[in-house]
XYZ file of C-alpha atoms in Angstrom:
435
model
C 5.680 31.414 -12.158
C 6.760 28.189 -13.433
C 3.805 26.330 -15.752
C 4.140 23.831 -18.303
C 1.059 23.950 -18.240
C -2.634 25.281 -20.900
C -5.479 24.597 -18.147
C -4.590 25.338 -14.584
C -5.971 22.637 -12.275
C -7.334 20.048 -14.887
C -7.701 17.010 -12.229
C -10.170 15.236 -10.611
C -10.388 18.117 -8.008
C -12.209 21.472 -8.437
C -13.621 24.507 -5.759
C -15.405 21.249 -4.209
C -12.566 21.091 -2.517
C -11.932 23.773 -0.936
C -15.076 23.702 0.197
C -14.126 20.819 1.812
C -11.075 21.896 3.307
C -13.441 24.361 5.109
C -15.541 21.739 6.766
C -11.907 19.522 7.483
C -10.997 22.520 9.670
C -14.351 23.101 11.256
C -14.042 19.081 12.427
C -9.961 19.665 13.282
C -9.490 21.702 16.146
C -6.612 19.727 17.750
C -4.246 16.911 15.744
C -6.291 13.752 17.118
C -9.425 15.276 15.550
C -7.641 16.034 12.056
C -6.505 12.572 12.469
C -9.439 10.957 12.817
C -11.255 13.489 10.484
C -9.034 12.078 8.299
C -9.059 8.346 9.169
C -12.935 8.816 8.390
C -12.268 10.164 4.656
C -9.902 7.192 4.614
C -12.132 4.845 6.101
C -15.077 6.314 3.283
C -12.655 5.373 0.442
C -12.245 2.150 1.186
C -9.352 1.909 3.802
C -8.562 -0.190 7.037
C -6.789 0.232 9.805
C -4.379 -1.765 10.850
C -2.675 -1.920 14.832
C 1.415 -1.517 15.576
C 0.474 -4.841 17.980
C -1.072 -6.671 15.444
C 1.243 -8.921 12.576
C 0.595 -7.456 9.290
C -0.451 -9.035 6.176
C 0.216 -9.096 2.970
C -2.617 -8.302 1.951
C -3.053 -5.498 -0.584
C -5.471 -2.352 -0.572
C -5.632 0.563 1.500
C -4.374 0.368 5.105
C -3.352 3.422 7.615
C -2.035 3.241 11.270
C -2.439 6.089 14.423
C -0.406 6.724 17.241
C -1.513 9.643 18.473
C -2.138 12.698 16.730
C -0.484 11.218 13.599
C -1.951 8.576 11.032
C -0.049 6.924 7.872
C -1.817 5.676 5.465
C -0.786 3.159 2.430
C -2.209 1.689 -0.477
C -0.677 -1.375 -2.128
C -1.985 -2.487 -5.647
C -2.497 -6.008 -6.249
C 0.428 -8.097 -7.234
C 3.394 -5.207 -5.500
C 6.474 -6.623 -5.313
C 8.444 -6.341 -1.924
C 11.206 -3.816 -3.659
C 8.323 -1.199 -5.039
C 9.468 2.591 -4.313
C 6.332 4.354 -2.251
C 5.349 7.691 -3.208
C 5.224 9.777 0.289
C 3.327 13.033 0.934
C 4.320 14.384 4.213
C 2.592 16.820 6.237
C 1.904 17.793 9.832
C -0.832 17.677 11.852
C -0.147 19.779 14.919
C -0.690 24.203 14.549
C 0.795 26.842 17.142
C -1.900 27.274 19.809
C -2.674 27.420 23.891
C -2.336 24.030 25.804
C -4.053 23.394 28.453
C -1.580 23.409 32.369
C -1.492 20.164 33.886
C -2.738 22.433 36.852
C -5.551 24.609 34.319
C -7.841 26.022 37.658
C -6.084 29.720 38.132
C -8.258 32.879 38.449
C -7.414 36.160 40.651
C -9.362 39.430 41.340
C -12.508 37.916 41.252
C -12.093 36.349 37.655
C -11.511 32.411 36.659
C -9.112 31.592 35.089
C -7.023 28.783 32.561
C -4.148 28.379 33.287
C -2.347 27.582 29.661
C 0.770 27.321 27.250
C 1.919 28.723 24.669
C 3.042 25.691 22.028
C 4.989 26.986 18.820
C 5.885 30.337 17.063
C 1.864 31.514 17.350
C 1.356 34.811 16.856
C 0.323 35.178 20.593
C -1.739 39.125 19.425
C -4.206 37.116 17.297
C -5.477 34.971 20.480
C -5.819 38.647 22.207
C -9.759 39.519 21.993
C -11.048 36.314 20.108
C -13.941 34.170 20.985
C -11.936 30.566 21.715
C -13.274 26.938 22.292
C -11.364 23.905 23.835
C -10.851 20.571 22.413
C -8.757 17.990 22.444
C -8.585 14.203 24.305
C -9.309 12.742 27.256
C -7.142 9.515 28.550
C -9.203 7.977 31.205
C -8.108 5.008 33.768
C -8.242 2.316 31.720
C -6.335 3.727 28.791
C -8.719 4.723 26.915
C -8.995 7.714 24.988
C -11.949 10.643 23.798
C -12.046 12.557 22.270
C -13.756 16.453 23.111
C -14.496 19.512 21.433
C -16.150 22.601 22.672
C -16.881 24.654 19.631
C -18.802 27.330 20.446
C -17.129 30.817 22.890
C -16.198 29.662 26.341
C -12.449 31.636 26.665
C -11.082 34.776 25.841
C -7.760 36.292 26.516
C -8.529 40.572 26.579
C -6.398 42.578 25.660
C -5.693 45.585 28.123
C -7.560 49.069 27.286
C -5.211 51.207 25.354
C -6.626 54.198 28.163
C -3.986 52.165 30.329
C -1.080 51.329 27.768
C -1.184 54.592 25.696
C 1.961 53.380 23.707
C -0.236 49.414 22.995
C 0.223 51.231 19.006
C 3.997 51.806 18.797
C 4.749 48.532 19.592
C 2.829 45.388 21.908
C 4.976 44.036 24.379
C 3.063 40.714 25.978
C 4.250 38.940 28.394
C 4.215 34.616 27.582
C 3.255 33.994 31.324
C 1.465 36.550 32.990
C -0.835 38.720 29.433
C -1.670 34.808 27.693
C -3.903 33.391 30.796
C -7.954 33.151 29.482
C -10.848 34.302 31.776
C -14.349 31.411 30.923
C -15.905 32.653 34.192
C -16.632 34.749 37.611
C -15.805 33.515 41.108
C -13.904 31.734 43.692
C -11.395 28.849 42.028
C -11.870 24.910 42.852
C -9.401 22.628 41.778
C -10.728 20.718 39.307
C -13.447 22.203 37.627
C -12.127 22.761 34.374
C -11.380 18.607 33.969
C -14.873 18.058 35.461
C -16.847 20.925 33.255
C -14.733 19.099 29.975
C -15.576 15.519 30.815
C -19.434 16.867 31.225
C -19.531 18.028 27.079
C -17.642 14.437 26.495
C -19.717 12.257 28.073
C -17.130 10.633 30.667
C -17.202 10.377 34.596
C -14.589 13.189 35.492
C -13.695 10.678 38.134
C -12.327 8.104 35.573
C -10.165 11.226 34.085
C -6.099 10.164 34.521
C -5.437 12.617 31.892
C -5.936 15.121 29.382
C -4.499 17.329 25.945
C -5.889 20.038 25.684
C -5.669 23.067 23.778
C -7.481 26.238 22.699
C -9.163 27.356 19.249
C -10.458 29.736 18.015
C -14.473 29.644 16.829
C -15.421 31.572 13.913
C -15.430 28.991 10.940
C -13.789 29.066 7.504
C -15.329 32.006 5.314
C -14.743 33.164 1.564
C -13.142 36.420 1.488
C -12.996 39.407 -1.094
C -15.204 40.943 -3.678
C -15.448 37.722 -6.405
C -14.092 35.047 -2.834
C -11.092 34.698 -4.315
C -9.801 33.594 -0.919
C -9.838 31.776 1.985
C -9.750 32.518 5.347
C -9.267 29.965 8.770
C -7.751 28.337 11.401
C -5.009 26.163 11.208
C -4.309 25.930 7.307
C -0.702 25.885 8.687
C -0.724 22.747 7.894
C -3.894 21.191 7.277
C -4.120 22.394 4.428
C -1.989 19.637 3.199
C -2.948 17.033 5.324
C -6.283 17.530 3.813
C -5.192 17.778 0.354
C -2.558 14.810 0.695
C -5.970 12.383 1.865
C -7.780 13.381 -0.593
C -5.519 12.384 -3.682
C -4.462 9.251 -1.874
C -8.508 8.111 -1.752
C -8.270 8.760 -5.042
C -5.935 6.403 -5.716
C -8.237 3.894 -4.038
C -8.737 0.734 -6.198
C -5.984 1.249 -8.667
C -4.099 -1.470 -9.524
C -1.649 0.042 -12.181
C 0.429 2.265 -9.729
C 4.172 1.743 -9.931
C 4.395 2.815 -6.519
C 2.813 2.288 -2.777
C 1.698 6.491 -2.437
C 1.688 7.187 0.875
C 0.307 10.155 3.434
C 2.033 10.102 6.156
C 0.953 13.609 9.079
C 3.168 13.886 11.711
C 2.511 15.783 15.131
C 4.369 17.988 16.595
C 6.773 19.681 14.112
C 6.157 23.163 14.979
C 7.861 22.750 18.130
C 10.517 20.594 16.414
C 9.471 17.149 15.494
C 11.068 15.245 18.673
C 8.094 12.887 19.843
C 7.444 9.267 19.163
C 4.639 11.151 16.744
C 6.802 13.483 15.263
C 9.067 13.821 11.723
C 11.816 12.292 13.695
C 10.649 9.611 15.000
C 10.378 5.601 13.683
C 7.246 5.741 13.391
C 7.358 6.202 9.276
C 10.724 4.009 8.543
C 9.265 1.206 10.896
C 5.582 1.556 8.445
C 8.027 1.629 5.392
C 10.198 -1.591 6.297
C 6.867 -3.401 7.396
C 5.350 -3.431 4.247
C 8.010 -4.212 2.623
C 8.332 -7.700 4.555
C 4.648 -8.222 5.121
C 4.830 -8.914 1.703
C 7.836 -11.845 1.948
C 10.774 -8.638 1.359
C 13.716 -8.703 2.757
C 16.418 -6.245 4.127
C 17.384 -5.645 0.103
C 13.647 -4.850 -1.108
C 13.437 -2.923 1.339
C 17.073 -0.593 0.836
C 15.686 -1.478 -3.397
C 12.484 0.250 -2.274
C 13.427 3.019 -0.031
C 16.198 3.801 -3.278
C 13.974 4.746 -5.062
C 11.736 6.749 -3.150
C 10.547 9.772 -3.190
C 8.528 12.622 -0.744
C 6.559 15.643 -1.377
C 7.063 17.708 2.216
C 4.291 19.751 1.803
C 3.313 22.826 4.579
C 2.594 26.414 4.363
C 5.007 29.133 2.859
C 4.549 32.758 2.245
C 3.465 34.547 -0.087
C 4.479 37.482 -1.162
C 2.865 40.707 1.392
C 1.488 43.618 -0.279
C 2.918 46.355 3.118
C 6.062 44.263 3.758
C 7.756 43.063 0.177
C 10.912 43.966 1.443
C 10.771 41.341 3.429
C 11.244 39.068 0.806
C 13.754 38.239 -1.892
C 13.185 40.463 -4.718
C 13.064 37.866 -7.362
C 10.746 35.540 -5.552
C 7.441 36.188 -5.288
C 4.596 33.640 -4.400
C 1.138 34.933 -5.133
C -2.091 33.439 -3.765
C -3.737 31.135 -6.128
C -0.984 30.858 -8.396
C -0.500 27.756 -7.985
C 1.295 25.480 -5.033
C 5.329 26.185 -4.658
C 8.792 24.600 -4.418
C 10.538 25.530 -1.389
C 14.456 26.135 -1.890
C 17.234 26.476 0.510
C 20.903 25.665 -0.051
C 21.793 25.833 3.358
C 19.238 22.633 4.425
C 16.180 24.372 5.935
C 14.524 22.811 2.398
C 15.372 18.987 1.123
C 14.374 20.496 -2.334
C 17.677 20.119 -4.667
C 17.520 20.084 -8.380
C 16.229 16.030 -9.228
C 13.772 17.410 -6.777
C 12.543 19.672 -8.552
C 12.321 17.850 -11.710
C 9.737 14.949 -10.207
C 8.269 17.975 -8.787
C 7.877 19.893 -11.772
C 6.638 16.651 -14.143
C 3.825 16.466 -11.678
C 2.800 19.907 -12.060
C 2.464 19.373 -15.808
C 0.959 16.144 -15.460
C -2.121 17.454 -13.571
C -1.959 21.063 -15.785
C -0.987 23.097 -12.809
C 1.059 25.860 -12.602
C 3.540 26.224 -10.005
C 6.307 28.620 -8.083
C 9.547 28.798 -6.901
C 9.937 30.369 -3.495
C 13.394 31.225 -1.125
C 13.908 33.364 1.392
C 15.467 37.153 1.548
C 19.389 36.671 2.292
C 18.802 38.450 5.425
C 15.712 36.798 6.718
C 16.394 33.392 8.876
C 14.653 30.198 6.732
C 12.427 28.593 8.678
C 11.849 24.335 8.101
C 9.801 21.457 7.661
C 9.917 17.636 8.330
C 12.081 17.519 4.775
C 15.021 17.565 5.914
C 13.969 15.798 8.948
C 12.074 12.975 6.576
C 15.384 13.203 3.932
C 18.212 12.378 6.772
C 16.502 9.740 8.761
C 15.354 7.844 6.117
C 17.826 8.693 2.927
C 15.201 9.302 0.572
C 14.800 11.888 -1.849
C 12.554 14.653 -0.433
C 11.033 17.775 -1.942
C 9.839 20.982 0.313
C 6.481 22.284 -1.437
C 3.488 24.038 -0.018
C 0.462 27.103 -0.472
C 1.362 30.422 -0.150
C -0.489 32.066 2.449
C -0.608 35.006 4.345
C -0.450 35.322 8.434
C 1.388 31.723 8.735
C 0.741 31.232 12.690
C -1.656 33.109 13.061
C -5.132 32.117 15.126
C -6.757 32.670 11.923
C -4.632 32.430 8.208
C -5.483 32.943 4.661
C -4.569 31.807 1.525
C -6.128 31.906 -2.146
C -8.944 29.607 -2.700
C -7.514 27.675 -5.942
C -5.013 27.072 -4.022
C -5.623 23.549 -2.206
C -7.664 21.998 -4.893
C -4.485 23.364 -6.889
C -2.077 21.336 -5.068
C -4.469 18.640 -4.705
C -4.284 17.841 -8.044
C -0.513 17.944 -8.314
C -0.230 15.199 -5.419
C -2.417 13.360 -7.025
C -0.523 12.947 -9.980
C 3.041 12.608 -7.806
C 1.192 9.728 -5.862
C 0.244 8.168 -9.108
C 4.228 8.833 -10.867
């Protein structure tokens, strides 16, 4: 662990931040709900929503826009020049899960089931024998969207009894098509049943529904864990933990007119399947926002180039804490621990975007915030995952640093982190955004 701090966590956030994270996770069972939860917090801090289809003005203050499951928010200090650089925290709103297919009603042997598709690299076994709800959005014929959240036991993916699979404990084999379709009742299957039910839950007429983006979520609430409640268990920490921390950090800067940078939150969708979407990091959304902000303040192409040249992005996503039962899977000299502060993620093959210059920026922010930090590197014989970091760096030509919080059970239906790490991350992000 590296730290230049004498008092870890010195900053505006403490354990109350982790309590609020638990509420955020519960209120955000889908990317669309996560965006709505983020917008609600920003509105309370004085941010106002702008539309992509409207002309933007040069007014200062906090602004945000929403596109589907993505949200971009920024705060323009009074008198900011057109070439003022940005400080960006990037994250993503989506998590691996099970998503409802276009023809969802199915069944067999007297059971009513819901047809689902596997989204992202989820740990399939963590969805077995768990009480599941259903959430997402409905699209009506007039193009409007309605959020829906059935946050109670509705679905279940039942595991085969060990009496019928004596080798289950020697290596569980799950067929993604045949074994992962949840049950939600008994009786005959009727086309349109699921959407009729969900529409009623959302308070809309099923005949008006022309599209849906629905997904399964575990309904058990986040909870502190351990003798001293030093751990936090909950869903979708990858990567709503970072979205929540970045939102809190940005909101805390509202009203600050002494900022040398324009702080930005960029929370994308579809990171878990490659970011290739109009709401993903590979799309033009962030670049359009940065450019339009420059031009709205009377800037030129030269001002845009100057602003981006001085911009730094922290790509904040969860990483791997050392696992006590599988320590050999980790690099022997890099063992991030929970409650040890945020991690700096490094990969020389650019699966992470961090270099020495970026390391210095992150270290300075942590030192300023009084936050300890750690380094993460994958073992040489273990393939390294990736993030929006390299995408952001390459697409926009801006310095990008990969960071995050170390967790266990990544991509499980329920993940585990240290209870102190969320607010340590948020305090480091405040220091980074304010420069």
